[in-house]
C-alpha cells in the first residue's frame, strides 16, 4: 500500500485518541504499523459485511468522505 | 469557561477548584466561601449526566450498525416488550458483538422461570411414556410398507 496513505492514517488515528483507544482503533493501528495486509483485508471485509455495503460502495464512500 | 459535560469531567472540576483556592479538601467550608465570591465572574456550571447510548427497538433487526457507538462504548437497545436488552459494541475484528439480557420475572425475590432441568426431565418422561406405549403388545400396528398408496390404487383401477 502507498506509504503516504499509511502515514496519513496513522497520523489521523494518533490525532483522535478517542477513536484510537477503542478495540477497533487499536486493531487498525496495529495493522497499519505491522503492515499485515491480510488482517487489514479481513477487517475491511467484516466492516463492509456489518454495514451491509459492497466493497465498491465502501471505497466510494471513503473517497467521497475524503473529497477524492 | 465552557460548561462541564458528563461525570467524566467531574474530577477535573474538583481539581480546578482546588487549584484556584490553593487549598485541600480539609478546608472545604472556606473553599465554598471563596468560590461564592468568584461566582459572579463565572458562568453557571452544570454537571449533566451523560446519556446512555441506545434506544427502544421492536426487534434486534431494527438496530442499525450506525447506532452502535464507535468510541468503544456499549449501546443498549431495549426491546419494546421489555423481554430483552441487547448490549452491542464494536469488536476489534470489525464485527458488532452482542450480549443479550433476558427478562426473569421475580416475585418476592424468587425466580419465577421454570427450572430448565425440570423441563428437560418432564420432556424425557413424556418420550419414555410414548416409547412404552408403542412397545405394548396390543398397540395397534400400522402398515408403514405402503409407501405409494396412490400408485397401488391406480394399479387396482387399471385391473
Coordinates of C-alpha atoms in Angstrom, one line a residue:
Chain A
X1 CA 0.0 0.0 0.0
X2 CA 1.1 3.6 -0.6
X3 CA 3.3 4.6 2.3
X4 CA 1.9 8.1 2.3
X5 CA -1.6 6.8 2.9
X6 CA -0.4 4.6 5.8
X7 CA 1.3 7.6 7.4
X8 CA -1.8 9.7 6.9
X9 CA -4.0 7.0 8.5
X10 CA -1.6 6.6 11.5
X11 CA -1.5 10.4 11.9
X12 CA -5.3 10.6 11.7
X13 CA -5.6 7.9 14.4
X14 CA -3.0 9.5 16.6
X15 CA -4.8 12.8 16.5
X16 CA -8.0 11.1 17.7
X17 CA -7.2 9.2 20.8
X18 CA -10.9 8.7 21.5
X19 CA -11.0 6.5 18.3
X20 CA -7.5 5.1 18.6
X21 CA -8.2 3.7 22.1
X22 CA -11.2 1.7 21.0
X23 CA -10.8 -2.0 20.2
X24 CA -11.2 -1.5 16.5
X25 CA -8.9 1.6 16.6
X26 CA -6.2 -0.4 18.3
X27 CA -6.5 -3.2 15.8
X28 CA -6.4 -0.8 12.9
X29 CA -3.3 0.9 14.3
X30 CA -1.6 -2.4 14.8
X31 CA -2.4 -3.4 11.2
X32 CA -1.0 -0.2 9.9
X33 CA 2.2 -0.4 12.0
X34 CA 2.9 -4.1 11.2
X35 CA 1.8 -3.8 7.6
X36 CA -0.3 -7.0 7.9
X37 CA -2.2 -6.7 4.6
X38 CA -4.4 -9.8 5.1
X39 CA -5.6 -8.8 8.6
X40 CA -6.5 -5.4 7.1
X41 CA -8.5 -7.0 4.3
X42 CA -10.3 -9.2 6.8
X43 CA -11.1 -6.2 9.0
X44 CA -12.4 -4.2 6.0
X45 CA -14.5 -7.1 4.8
X46 CA -16.0 -7.6 8.2
X47 CA -16.9 -3.8 8.4
X48 CA -18.4 -4.0 4.9
X49 CA -20.5 -7.0 5.9
X50 CA -21.6 -5.5 9.1
X51 CA -22.7 -2.3 7.4
X52 CA -24.3 -4.3 4.5
X53 CA -22.1 -2.5 1.9
X54 CA -20.3 -3.9 -1.0
X55 CA -16.5 -3.4 -1.3
X56 CA -17.1 -0.9 -4.2
X57 CA -19.7 1.1 -2.2
X58 CA -17.4 1.3 0.8
X59 CA -14.5 2.6 -1.4
X60 CA -16.7 5.1 -3.0
X61 CA -18.0 6.3 0.4
X62 CA -14.4 6.7 1.7
X63 CA -13.5 8.6 -1.5
X64 CA -16.4 10.9 -1.0
X65 CA -15.6 11.4 2.7
X66 CA -12.0 12.5 1.8
X67 CA -13.1 14.5 -1.2
X68 CA -11.1 12.3 -3.6
Chain B
X1 CA -15.5 28.9 30.6
X2 CA -17.4 26.2 28.9
X3 CA -20.0 24.1 30.9
X4 CA -18.8 20.8 32.1
X5 CA -20.3 17.9 30.3
X6 CA -20.8 14.4 31.9
X7 CA -19.5 12.8 35.0
X8 CA -16.1 12.1 33.4
X9 CA -15.0 15.7 33.8
X10 CA -16.1 16.0 37.4
X11 CA -12.6 15.1 38.7
X12 CA -11.1 18.0 36.7
X13 CA -13.8 20.3 38.1
X14 CA -12.7 19.5 41.6
X15 CA -9.1 19.8 40.8
X16 CA -9.7 23.2 39.2
X17 CA -11.4 24.4 42.3
X18 CA -8.5 23.3 44.5
X19 CA -6.1 25.0 42.1
X20 CA -7.9 28.3 42.3
X21 CA -8.0 28.3 46.1
X22 CA -4.7 26.6 46.8
X23 CA -6.4 24.5 49.4
X24 CA -7.0 20.9 50.1
X25 CA -10.3 19.2 50.8
X26 CA -9.8 19.7 54.5
X27 CA -10.9 23.3 54.3
X28 CA -14.0 22.7 52.2
X29 CA -16.2 25.2 54.0
X30 CA -13.7 28.0 53.3
X31 CA -13.3 26.8 49.8
X32 CA -17.0 27.3 49.3
X33 CA -16.9 30.8 50.6
X34 CA -14.1 31.8 48.3
X35 CA -15.9 30.2 45.4
X36 CA -19.1 32.3 46.1
X37 CA -17.1 35.5 45.8
X38 CA -15.9 34.4 42.4
X39 CA -19.3 33.2 41.3
X40 CA -20.4 36.5 39.8
X41 CA -17.5 36.2 37.3
X42 CA -18.1 32.6 36.5
X43 CA -20.7 31.0 34.2
X44 CA -23.1 28.6 35.8
X45 CA -21.5 25.2 35.9
X46 CA -23.9 22.3 35.5
X47 CA -23.0 18.7 35.8
X48 CA -25.1 16.9 33.3
X49 CA -25.4 13.1 33.5
X50 CA -24.2 11.5 30.3
X51 CA -26.9 9.8 28.3
X52 CA -26.8 6.1 27.8
X53 CA -26.3 5.3 24.1
X54 CA -29.1 3.3 22.6
X55 CA -32.9 3.3 22.1
X56 CA -36.1 1.2 22.3
X57 CA -36.5 -1.2 19.4
X58 CA -39.2 -3.6 18.3
X59 CA -36.7 -6.4 17.4
X60 CA -33.0 -6.9 17.1
X61 CA -33.1 -6.5 13.4
X62 CA -34.1 -2.8 13.8
X63 CA -30.7 -1.9 15.2
X64 CA -28.5 -0.3 12.6
X65 CA -24.7 -0.6 12.7
X66 CA -24.6 3.2 12.7
X67 CA -26.4 3.3 16.1
X68 CA -23.7 1.2 17.8
X69 CA -21.1 3.7 19.2
X70 CA -17.7 3.6 17.6
X71 CA -16.0 5.1 20.6
X72 CA -15.8 1.9 22.5
X73 CA -19.0 2.4 24.5
X74 CA -21.7 -0.2 24.7
X75 CA -25.0 0.7 23.1
X76 CA -28.1 -0.6 25.0
X77 CA -31.2 -1.4 22.9
X78 CA -34.2 -2.3 24.9
X79 CA -36.9 -4.4 23.3
X80 CA -40.3 -2.7 23.3
X81 CA -41.9 -5.6 25.2
X82 CA -39.1 -5.3 27.8
X83 CA -38.3 -9.0 27.3
X84 CA -34.7 -8.4 26.2
X85 CA -31.9 -5.9 26.3
X86 CA -29.3 -6.0 23.6
X87 CA -25.9 -4.7 24.6
X88 CA -23.9 -4.1 21.4
X89 CA -20.3 -3.0 20.9
X90 CA -17.8 -2.9 18.1
X91 CA -15.1 -5.6 18.3
X92 CA -11.6 -5.3 17.1
X93 CA -12.4 -7.6 14.2
X94 CA -14.8 -5.1 12.6
X95 CA -17.9 -7.0 13.7
X96 CA -20.6 -6.0 16.2
X97 CA -20.6 -8.1 19.4
X98 CA -23.9 -8.6 21.1
X99 CA -24.8 -9.6 24.6
X100 CA -28.5 -10.3 25.3
X101 CA -30.0 -9.8 28.7
X102 CA -33.3 -11.6 29.1
X103 CA -36.2 -10.8 31.5
X104 CA -36.5 -13.0 34.5
X105 CA -39.7 -12.1 36.4
X106 CA -39.2 -12.1 40.1
X107 CA -42.0 -12.3 42.7
X108 CA -41.0 -11.7 46.3
X109 CA -37.3 -12.1 45.2
X110 CA -37.9 -15.5 43.8
X111 CA -37.2 -16.5 40.2
X112 CA -40.5 -17.4 38.5
X113 CA -38.9 -19.0 35.4
X114 CA -39.2 -22.9 35.4
X115 CA -36.1 -24.8 36.3
X116 CA -34.5 -25.9 33.0
X117 CA -33.6 -29.3 34.4
X118 CA -37.2 -30.0 35.4
X119 CA -38.4 -29.0 31.9
X120 CA -36.0 -31.4 30.3
X121 CA -36.8 -34.3 32.7
X122 CA -40.5 -33.7 32.0
X123 CA -40.0 -34.0 28.3
X124 CA -37.8 -37.1 28.8
X125 CA -40.7 -38.7 30.9
X126 CA -43.1 -37.9 28.0
X127 CA -40.8 -39.6 25.5
X128 CA -40.4 -42.6 27.8
X129 CA -44.1 -42.9 28.2
X130 CA -44.6 -42.8 24.4
X131 CA -42.0 -45.5 23.8
X132 CA -43.6 -47.7 26.5
X133 CA -47.0 -47.2 24.8
X134 CA -45.6 -48.2 21.4
X135 CA -43.9 -51.3 22.8
X136 CA -47.2 -52.5 24.3
X137 CA -48.3 -55.9 22.8
X138 CA -51.8 -54.8 21.9
X139 CA -50.6 -51.4 20.4
X140 CA -52.4 -51.0 17.1
X141 CA -49.8 -51.6 14.4
X142 CA -49.8 -49.5 11.3
X143 CA -48.6 -50.8 8.0
X144 CA -45.8 -48.5 7.0
X145 CA -44.9 -50.6 4.0
X146 CA -47.4 -48.8 1.8
X147 CA -45.1 -46.2 0.6
X148 CA -47.0 -45.5 -2.6
X149 CA -50.7 -45.9 -1.7
X150 CA -51.9 -43.7 -4.6
X151 CA -49.9 -45.7 -7.1
X152 CA -51.4 -49.0 -5.8
X153 CA -54.8 -47.6 -6.0
X154 CA -54.2 -46.5 -9.6
X155 CA -53.0 -50.0 -10.4
X156 CA -56.1 -51.5 -8.9
X157 CA -58.2 -49.2 -11.1
X158 CA -56.3 -50.3 -14.2
X159 CA -57.0 -54.0 -13.4

